[in-house]
Coordinates of C-alpha atoms in Angstrom, one line a residue:
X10 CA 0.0 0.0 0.0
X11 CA 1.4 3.4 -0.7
X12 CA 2.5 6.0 1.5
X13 CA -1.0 8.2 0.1
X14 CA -3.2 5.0 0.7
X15 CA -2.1 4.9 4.1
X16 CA -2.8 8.7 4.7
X17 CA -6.1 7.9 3.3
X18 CA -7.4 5.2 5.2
X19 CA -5.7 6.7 8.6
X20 CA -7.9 9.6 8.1
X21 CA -10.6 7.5 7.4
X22 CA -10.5 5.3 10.3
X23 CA -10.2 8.3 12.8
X24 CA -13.1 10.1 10.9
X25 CA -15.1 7.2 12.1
X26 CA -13.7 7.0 15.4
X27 CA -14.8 10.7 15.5
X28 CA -18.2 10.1 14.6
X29 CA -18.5 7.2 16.8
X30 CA -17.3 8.9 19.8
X31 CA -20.1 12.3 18.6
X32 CA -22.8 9.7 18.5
X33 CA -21.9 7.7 22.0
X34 CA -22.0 11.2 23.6
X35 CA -25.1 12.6 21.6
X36 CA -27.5 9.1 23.2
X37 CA -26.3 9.8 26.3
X38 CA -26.5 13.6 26.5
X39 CA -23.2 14.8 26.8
X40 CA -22.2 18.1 25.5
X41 CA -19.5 18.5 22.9
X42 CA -18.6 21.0 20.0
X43 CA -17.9 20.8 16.7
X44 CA -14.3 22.1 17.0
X45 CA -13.5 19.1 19.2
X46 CA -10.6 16.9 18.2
X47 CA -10.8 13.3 19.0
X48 CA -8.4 13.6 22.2
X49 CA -11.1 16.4 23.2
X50 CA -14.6 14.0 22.6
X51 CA -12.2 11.1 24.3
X52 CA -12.0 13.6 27.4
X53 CA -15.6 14.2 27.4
X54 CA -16.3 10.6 27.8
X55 CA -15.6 11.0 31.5
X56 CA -19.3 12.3 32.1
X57 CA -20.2 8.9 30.6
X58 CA -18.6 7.7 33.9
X59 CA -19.0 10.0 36.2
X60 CA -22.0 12.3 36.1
X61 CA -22.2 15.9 36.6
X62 CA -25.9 17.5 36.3
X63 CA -25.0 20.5 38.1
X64 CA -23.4 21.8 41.4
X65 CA -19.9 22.6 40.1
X66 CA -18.8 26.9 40.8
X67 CA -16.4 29.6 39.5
X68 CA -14.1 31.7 40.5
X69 CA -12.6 34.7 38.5
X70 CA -11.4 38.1 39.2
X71 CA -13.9 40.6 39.4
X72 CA -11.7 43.6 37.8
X73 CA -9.5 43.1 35.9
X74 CA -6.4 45.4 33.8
X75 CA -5.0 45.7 29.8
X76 CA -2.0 43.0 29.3
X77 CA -2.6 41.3 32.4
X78 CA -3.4 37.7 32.7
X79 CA -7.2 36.8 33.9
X80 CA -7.4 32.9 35.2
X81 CA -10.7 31.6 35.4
X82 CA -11.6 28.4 37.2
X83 CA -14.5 26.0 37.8
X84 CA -15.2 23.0 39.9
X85 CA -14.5 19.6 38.6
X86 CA -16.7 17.6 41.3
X87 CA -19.2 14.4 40.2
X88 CA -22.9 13.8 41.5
X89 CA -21.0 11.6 44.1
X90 CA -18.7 14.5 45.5
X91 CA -15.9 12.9 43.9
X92 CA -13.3 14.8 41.8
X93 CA -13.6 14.2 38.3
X94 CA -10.2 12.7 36.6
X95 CA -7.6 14.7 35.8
X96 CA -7.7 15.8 32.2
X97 CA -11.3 15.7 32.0
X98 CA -12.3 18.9 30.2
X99 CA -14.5 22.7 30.9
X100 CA -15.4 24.8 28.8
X101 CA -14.7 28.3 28.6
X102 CA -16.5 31.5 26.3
X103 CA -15.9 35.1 26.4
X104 CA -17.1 37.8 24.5
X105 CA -15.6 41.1 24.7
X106 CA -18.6 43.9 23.7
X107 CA -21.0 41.6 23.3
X108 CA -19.1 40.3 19.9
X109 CA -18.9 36.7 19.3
X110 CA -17.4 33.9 21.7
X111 CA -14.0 32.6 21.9
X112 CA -14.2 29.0 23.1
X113 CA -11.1 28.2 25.4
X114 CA -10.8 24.6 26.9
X115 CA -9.7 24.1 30.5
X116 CA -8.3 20.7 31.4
X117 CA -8.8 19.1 35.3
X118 CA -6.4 18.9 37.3
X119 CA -6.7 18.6 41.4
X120 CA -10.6 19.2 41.2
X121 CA -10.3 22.4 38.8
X122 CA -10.6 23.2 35.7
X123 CA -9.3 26.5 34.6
X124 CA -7.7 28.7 31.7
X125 CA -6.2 31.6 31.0
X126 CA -7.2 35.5 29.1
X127 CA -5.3 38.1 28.5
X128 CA -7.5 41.5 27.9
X129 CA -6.5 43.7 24.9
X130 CA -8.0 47.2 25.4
X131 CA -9.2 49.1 28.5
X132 CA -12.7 50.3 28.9
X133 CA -13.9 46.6 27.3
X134 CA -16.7 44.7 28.7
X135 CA -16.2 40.7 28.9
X136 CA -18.6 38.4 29.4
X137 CA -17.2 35.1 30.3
X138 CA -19.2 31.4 31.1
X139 CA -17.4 28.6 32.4
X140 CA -19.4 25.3 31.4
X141 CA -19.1 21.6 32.8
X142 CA -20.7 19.5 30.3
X143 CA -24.3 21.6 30.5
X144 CA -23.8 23.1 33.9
X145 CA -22.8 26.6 34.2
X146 CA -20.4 26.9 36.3
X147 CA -19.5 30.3 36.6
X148 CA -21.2 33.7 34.4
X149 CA -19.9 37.4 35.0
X150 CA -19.2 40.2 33.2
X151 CA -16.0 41.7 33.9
X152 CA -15.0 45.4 33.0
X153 CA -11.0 46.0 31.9
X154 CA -9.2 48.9 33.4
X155 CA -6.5 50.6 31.9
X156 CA -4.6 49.5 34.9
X157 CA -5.1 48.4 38.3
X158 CA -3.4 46.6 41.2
X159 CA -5.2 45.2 44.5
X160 CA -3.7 43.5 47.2
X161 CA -5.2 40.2 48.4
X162 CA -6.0 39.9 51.8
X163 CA -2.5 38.0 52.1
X164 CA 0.0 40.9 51.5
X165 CA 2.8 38.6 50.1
X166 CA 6.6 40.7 49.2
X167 CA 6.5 39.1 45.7
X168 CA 3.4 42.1 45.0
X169 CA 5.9 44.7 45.2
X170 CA 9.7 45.5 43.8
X171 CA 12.3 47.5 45.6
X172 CA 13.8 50.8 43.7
X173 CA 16.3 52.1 46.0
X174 CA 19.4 55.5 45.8
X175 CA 22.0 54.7 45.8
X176 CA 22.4 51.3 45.4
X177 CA 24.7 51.1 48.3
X178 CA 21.9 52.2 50.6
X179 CA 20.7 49.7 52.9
X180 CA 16.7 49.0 52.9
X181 CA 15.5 46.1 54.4
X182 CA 12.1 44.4 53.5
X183 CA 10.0 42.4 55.8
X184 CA 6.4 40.6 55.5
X185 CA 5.3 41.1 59.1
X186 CA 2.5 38.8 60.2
X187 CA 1.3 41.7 62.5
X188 CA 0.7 44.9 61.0
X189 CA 0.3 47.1 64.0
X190 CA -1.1 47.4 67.7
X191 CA -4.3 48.9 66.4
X192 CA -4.5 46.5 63.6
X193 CA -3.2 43.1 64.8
X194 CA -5.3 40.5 63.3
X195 CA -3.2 41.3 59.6
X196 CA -0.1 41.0 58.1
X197 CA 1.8 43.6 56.3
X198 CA 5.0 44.5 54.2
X199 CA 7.5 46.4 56.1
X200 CA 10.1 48.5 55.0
X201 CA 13.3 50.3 57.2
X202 CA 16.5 52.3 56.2
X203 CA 19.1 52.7 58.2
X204 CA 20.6 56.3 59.0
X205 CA 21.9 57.9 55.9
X206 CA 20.4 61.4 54.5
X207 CA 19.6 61.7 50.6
X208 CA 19.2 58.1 50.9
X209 CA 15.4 56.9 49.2
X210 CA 14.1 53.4 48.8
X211 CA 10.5 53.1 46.8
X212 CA 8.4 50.0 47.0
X213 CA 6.9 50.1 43.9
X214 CA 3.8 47.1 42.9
X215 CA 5.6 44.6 40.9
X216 CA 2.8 44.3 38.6
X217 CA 3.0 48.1 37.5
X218 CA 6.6 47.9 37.1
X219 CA 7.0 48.9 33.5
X220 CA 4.9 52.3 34.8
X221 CA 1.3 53.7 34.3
X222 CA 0.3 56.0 31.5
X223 CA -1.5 58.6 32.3
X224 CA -1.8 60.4 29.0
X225 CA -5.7 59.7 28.6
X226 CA -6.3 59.4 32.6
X227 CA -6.1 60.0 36.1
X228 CA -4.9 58.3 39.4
X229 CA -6.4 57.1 42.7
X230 CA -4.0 55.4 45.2
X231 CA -4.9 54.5 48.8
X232 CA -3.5 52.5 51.3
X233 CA -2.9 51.5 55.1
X234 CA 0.0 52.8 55.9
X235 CA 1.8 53.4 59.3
X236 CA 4.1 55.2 60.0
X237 CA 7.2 53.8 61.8
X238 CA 10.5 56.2 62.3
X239 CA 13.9 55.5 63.9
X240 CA 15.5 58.8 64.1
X241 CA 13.9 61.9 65.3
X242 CA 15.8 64.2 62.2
X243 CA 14.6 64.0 58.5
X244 CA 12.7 60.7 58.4
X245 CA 9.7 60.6 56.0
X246 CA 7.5 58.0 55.0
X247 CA 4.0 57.7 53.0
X248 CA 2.9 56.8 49.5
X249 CA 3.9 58.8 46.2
X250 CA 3.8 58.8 42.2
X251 CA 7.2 58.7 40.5
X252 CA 8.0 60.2 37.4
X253 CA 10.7 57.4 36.7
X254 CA 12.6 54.5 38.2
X255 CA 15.8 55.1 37.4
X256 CA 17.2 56.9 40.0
X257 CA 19.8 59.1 39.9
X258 CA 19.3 60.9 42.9
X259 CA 17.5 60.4 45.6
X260 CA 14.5 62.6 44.6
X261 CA 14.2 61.3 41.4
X262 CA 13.2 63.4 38.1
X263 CA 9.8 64.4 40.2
X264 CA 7.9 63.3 42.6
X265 CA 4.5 64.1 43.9
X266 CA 3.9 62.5 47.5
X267 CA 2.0 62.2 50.4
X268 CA 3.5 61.6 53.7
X269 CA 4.4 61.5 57.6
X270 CA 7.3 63.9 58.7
X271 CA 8.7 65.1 61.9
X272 CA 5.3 66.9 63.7
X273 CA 3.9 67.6 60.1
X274 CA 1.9 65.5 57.7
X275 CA 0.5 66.3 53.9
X276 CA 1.3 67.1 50.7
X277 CA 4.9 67.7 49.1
X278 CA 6.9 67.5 45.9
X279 CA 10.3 67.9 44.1
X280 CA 10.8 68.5 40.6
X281 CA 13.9 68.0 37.8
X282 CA 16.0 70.8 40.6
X283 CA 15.0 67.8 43.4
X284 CA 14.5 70.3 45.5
X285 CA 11.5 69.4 48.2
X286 CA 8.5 71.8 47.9
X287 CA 6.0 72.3 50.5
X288 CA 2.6 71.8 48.8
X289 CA 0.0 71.7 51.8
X290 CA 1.2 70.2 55.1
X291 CA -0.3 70.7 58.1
X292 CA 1.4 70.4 62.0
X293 CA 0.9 67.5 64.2
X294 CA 2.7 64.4 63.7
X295 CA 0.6 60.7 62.7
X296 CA 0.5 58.8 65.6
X297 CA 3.9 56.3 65.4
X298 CA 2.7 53.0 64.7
X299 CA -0.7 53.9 64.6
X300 CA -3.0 53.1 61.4
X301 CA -4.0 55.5 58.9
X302 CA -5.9 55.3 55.3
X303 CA -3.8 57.5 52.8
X304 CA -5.5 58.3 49.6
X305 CA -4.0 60.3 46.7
X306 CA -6.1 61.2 43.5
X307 CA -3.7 62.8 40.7
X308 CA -5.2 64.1 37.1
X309 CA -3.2 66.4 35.6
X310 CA -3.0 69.7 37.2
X311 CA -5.3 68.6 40.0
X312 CA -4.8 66.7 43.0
X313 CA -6.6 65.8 46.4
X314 CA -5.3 63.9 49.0
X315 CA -6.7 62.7 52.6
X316 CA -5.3 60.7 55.5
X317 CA -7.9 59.6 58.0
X318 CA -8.4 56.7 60.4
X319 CA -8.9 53.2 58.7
X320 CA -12.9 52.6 59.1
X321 CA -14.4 55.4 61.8
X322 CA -13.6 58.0 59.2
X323 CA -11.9 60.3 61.6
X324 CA -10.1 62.9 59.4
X325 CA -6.3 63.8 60.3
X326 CA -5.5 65.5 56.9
X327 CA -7.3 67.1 53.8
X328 CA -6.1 69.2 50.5
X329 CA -7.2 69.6 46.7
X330 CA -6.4 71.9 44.5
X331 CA -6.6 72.1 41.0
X332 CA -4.2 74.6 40.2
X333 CA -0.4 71.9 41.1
X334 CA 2.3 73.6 40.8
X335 CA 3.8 73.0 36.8
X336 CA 6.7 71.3 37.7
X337 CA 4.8 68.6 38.9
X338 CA 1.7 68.6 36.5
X339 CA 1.0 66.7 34.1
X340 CA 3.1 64.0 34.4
X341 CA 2.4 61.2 32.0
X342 CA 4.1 58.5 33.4
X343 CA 4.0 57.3 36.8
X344 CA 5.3 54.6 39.2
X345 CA 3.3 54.8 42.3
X346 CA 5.2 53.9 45.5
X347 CA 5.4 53.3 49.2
X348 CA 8.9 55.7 50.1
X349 CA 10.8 56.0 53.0
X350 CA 13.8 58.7 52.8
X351 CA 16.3 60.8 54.4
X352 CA 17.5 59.5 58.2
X353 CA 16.6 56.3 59.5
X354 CA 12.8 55.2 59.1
X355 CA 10.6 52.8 58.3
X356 CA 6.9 52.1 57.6
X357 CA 4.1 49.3 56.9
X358 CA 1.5 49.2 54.6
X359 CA -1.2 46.9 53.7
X360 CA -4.6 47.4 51.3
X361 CA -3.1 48.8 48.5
X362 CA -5.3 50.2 45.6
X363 CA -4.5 51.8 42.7
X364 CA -6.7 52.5 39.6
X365 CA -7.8 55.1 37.0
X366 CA -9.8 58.0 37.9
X367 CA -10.7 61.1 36.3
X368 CA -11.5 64.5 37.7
X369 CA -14.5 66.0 37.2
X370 CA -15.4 69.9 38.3

């Protein structure tokens, strides 16, 4: 027989394997699609053997950025309670703006079935399904930022990337599993420098690495941050959006921050001079080790900025104004960052938020 022949009656034979395995599933009401290849009908048969008529849930994130990964995941549980094998197959379909669905497969393995989706453009609508054999699993729709980063509940020092000046200086990074007297029941990452003016390390959200553009939006970061110093002269701490990462000096191209000083508090800056510029800061020191909510919204030329107690909504500190001062306006790159500079200091922080947001007058 010749090498063609061959070909032919291979394809043949698996043609009819095909069909054989379509019709075994179609009298006995198992789901499959027409895309299926033969290893994917094969992997169906498992509902022949272990039934699933409904039961099985989702999980998914609920906001989600441009370029960054979504995983979606759906129990892989029989009738009996039983995983199903592993290999066993879910089906996943999105639809970005309501356009058509792209079918992704997601194979078992442990109990789960999940896969993977990487958003294209922000302001996008998704709506996902995750499907075991006619059950829906899981159904959402899912709107993509431009960018955002959350922590989990389990603040983990992966989430975030040191920048430091120089690179001589020493900072030292710590996941604490208690985040402070008033707030005891949470971890936290914690960051000290030891004594050493026009020294600077920025903790900066490993995820957001590559820097935020800002050209078409704004900037809302908040956090729980305390504030934790070790020398009575210079130390600062708080959260602030740098104009780059590459550090040449210790006050970077610019900066726009929000921090805890020496007996003040509030709103400061430093442009391509590096020279630190009072903003709006107000006297009385943040309680040390104490627990505070810091939020910073940036668009442009306007910013506000509040620090108040983490959930009675006690206010310690307030500003906006939409008139910033040009060296620090309009910046269209960011890198927002926990900093701690100057003398010796350090501070923790937990709760991190950071998304788009646009002013409004």
């Amino acid at each position: 027989m010749s090498i063609a022949s061959n070909v032919i009656d291979t394809n043949t034979k698996l043609t009819t394997i095909r069909n054989n395995l379509k019709t075994l599933l179609e009298n006995h009401g198992i789901v499959y699609y027409n895309t299926d290849d033969i290893f994917t009908l094969a992997r169906r048969a498992w509902f022949l053997i272990y039934p699933t008529n409904g039961g099985q849930s989702g999980s998914y994130s609920t906001e989600v950025s441009v370029g960054q990964p979504i995983n979606f995941k759906v129990s892989m549980e029989s009738d009996d309670d039983n995983n199903l094998p592993d290999g066993s197959v879910a089906d996943f379909f999105i639809s970005v703006n309501g356009g058509a669905e792209i079918h992704l497969l997601g194979k078992s393995l442990n109990g789960y079935a999940s896969c993977q989706y990487i958003p294209e453009n922000s302001g996008d609508t998704l709506h996902v399904r995750g499907m075991v054999n006619d059950w829906t699993a899981m159904e959402a729709d899912i709107d993509v930022f431009a960018f955002r980063y959350q922590d989990s509940w389990q603040v983990s020092l992966d989430d975030y990337t040191l920048v430091k000046y120089p690179t001589s200086a020493t900072v030292n990074v710590n996941e604490v599993d208690e985040f402070n007297n008033d707030y005891d029941y949470a971890n936290g990452i914690e960051v000290s420098k030891t004594y050493g003016a026009s020294q600077a390390g920025y903790m900066i959200p490993t995820s957001l690495i590559d820097g935020i553009d800002l050209s078409d939006t704004g900037i809302h970061f908040q956090a729980i941050v305390s504030p934790m110093y070790s020398s009575s002269s210079g130390w600062a701490c708080g959260i602030c959006l740098l104009n780059s990462k590459t550090l040449s000096h210790y006050r970077d191209n610019k900066i726009l921050e929000l921090g805890a000083y020496p007996g003040k508090k509030g709103l400061q800056y430093s442009g391509t001079n590096h020279t630190i510029t009072e903003i709006n800061r107000t006297s009385g020191q943040l309680t040390i080790n104490g627990a505070f909510k810091f939020d910073l919204w940036y668009d442009g030329s306007y910013v506000k900025a509040t620090i108040e107690h983490p959930w009675n909504g006690t206010v310690y500190y307030s500003y906006e104004s939409s008139s910033l001062p040009q060296a620090i306006a309009d910046m269209n790159t960011v890198f927002p960052a926990f900093m701690i500079y100057d003398y010796g200091g350090k501070i923790r922080f937990r709760e991190t938020l950071i998304e788009p947001w646009t002013y409004e007058a």
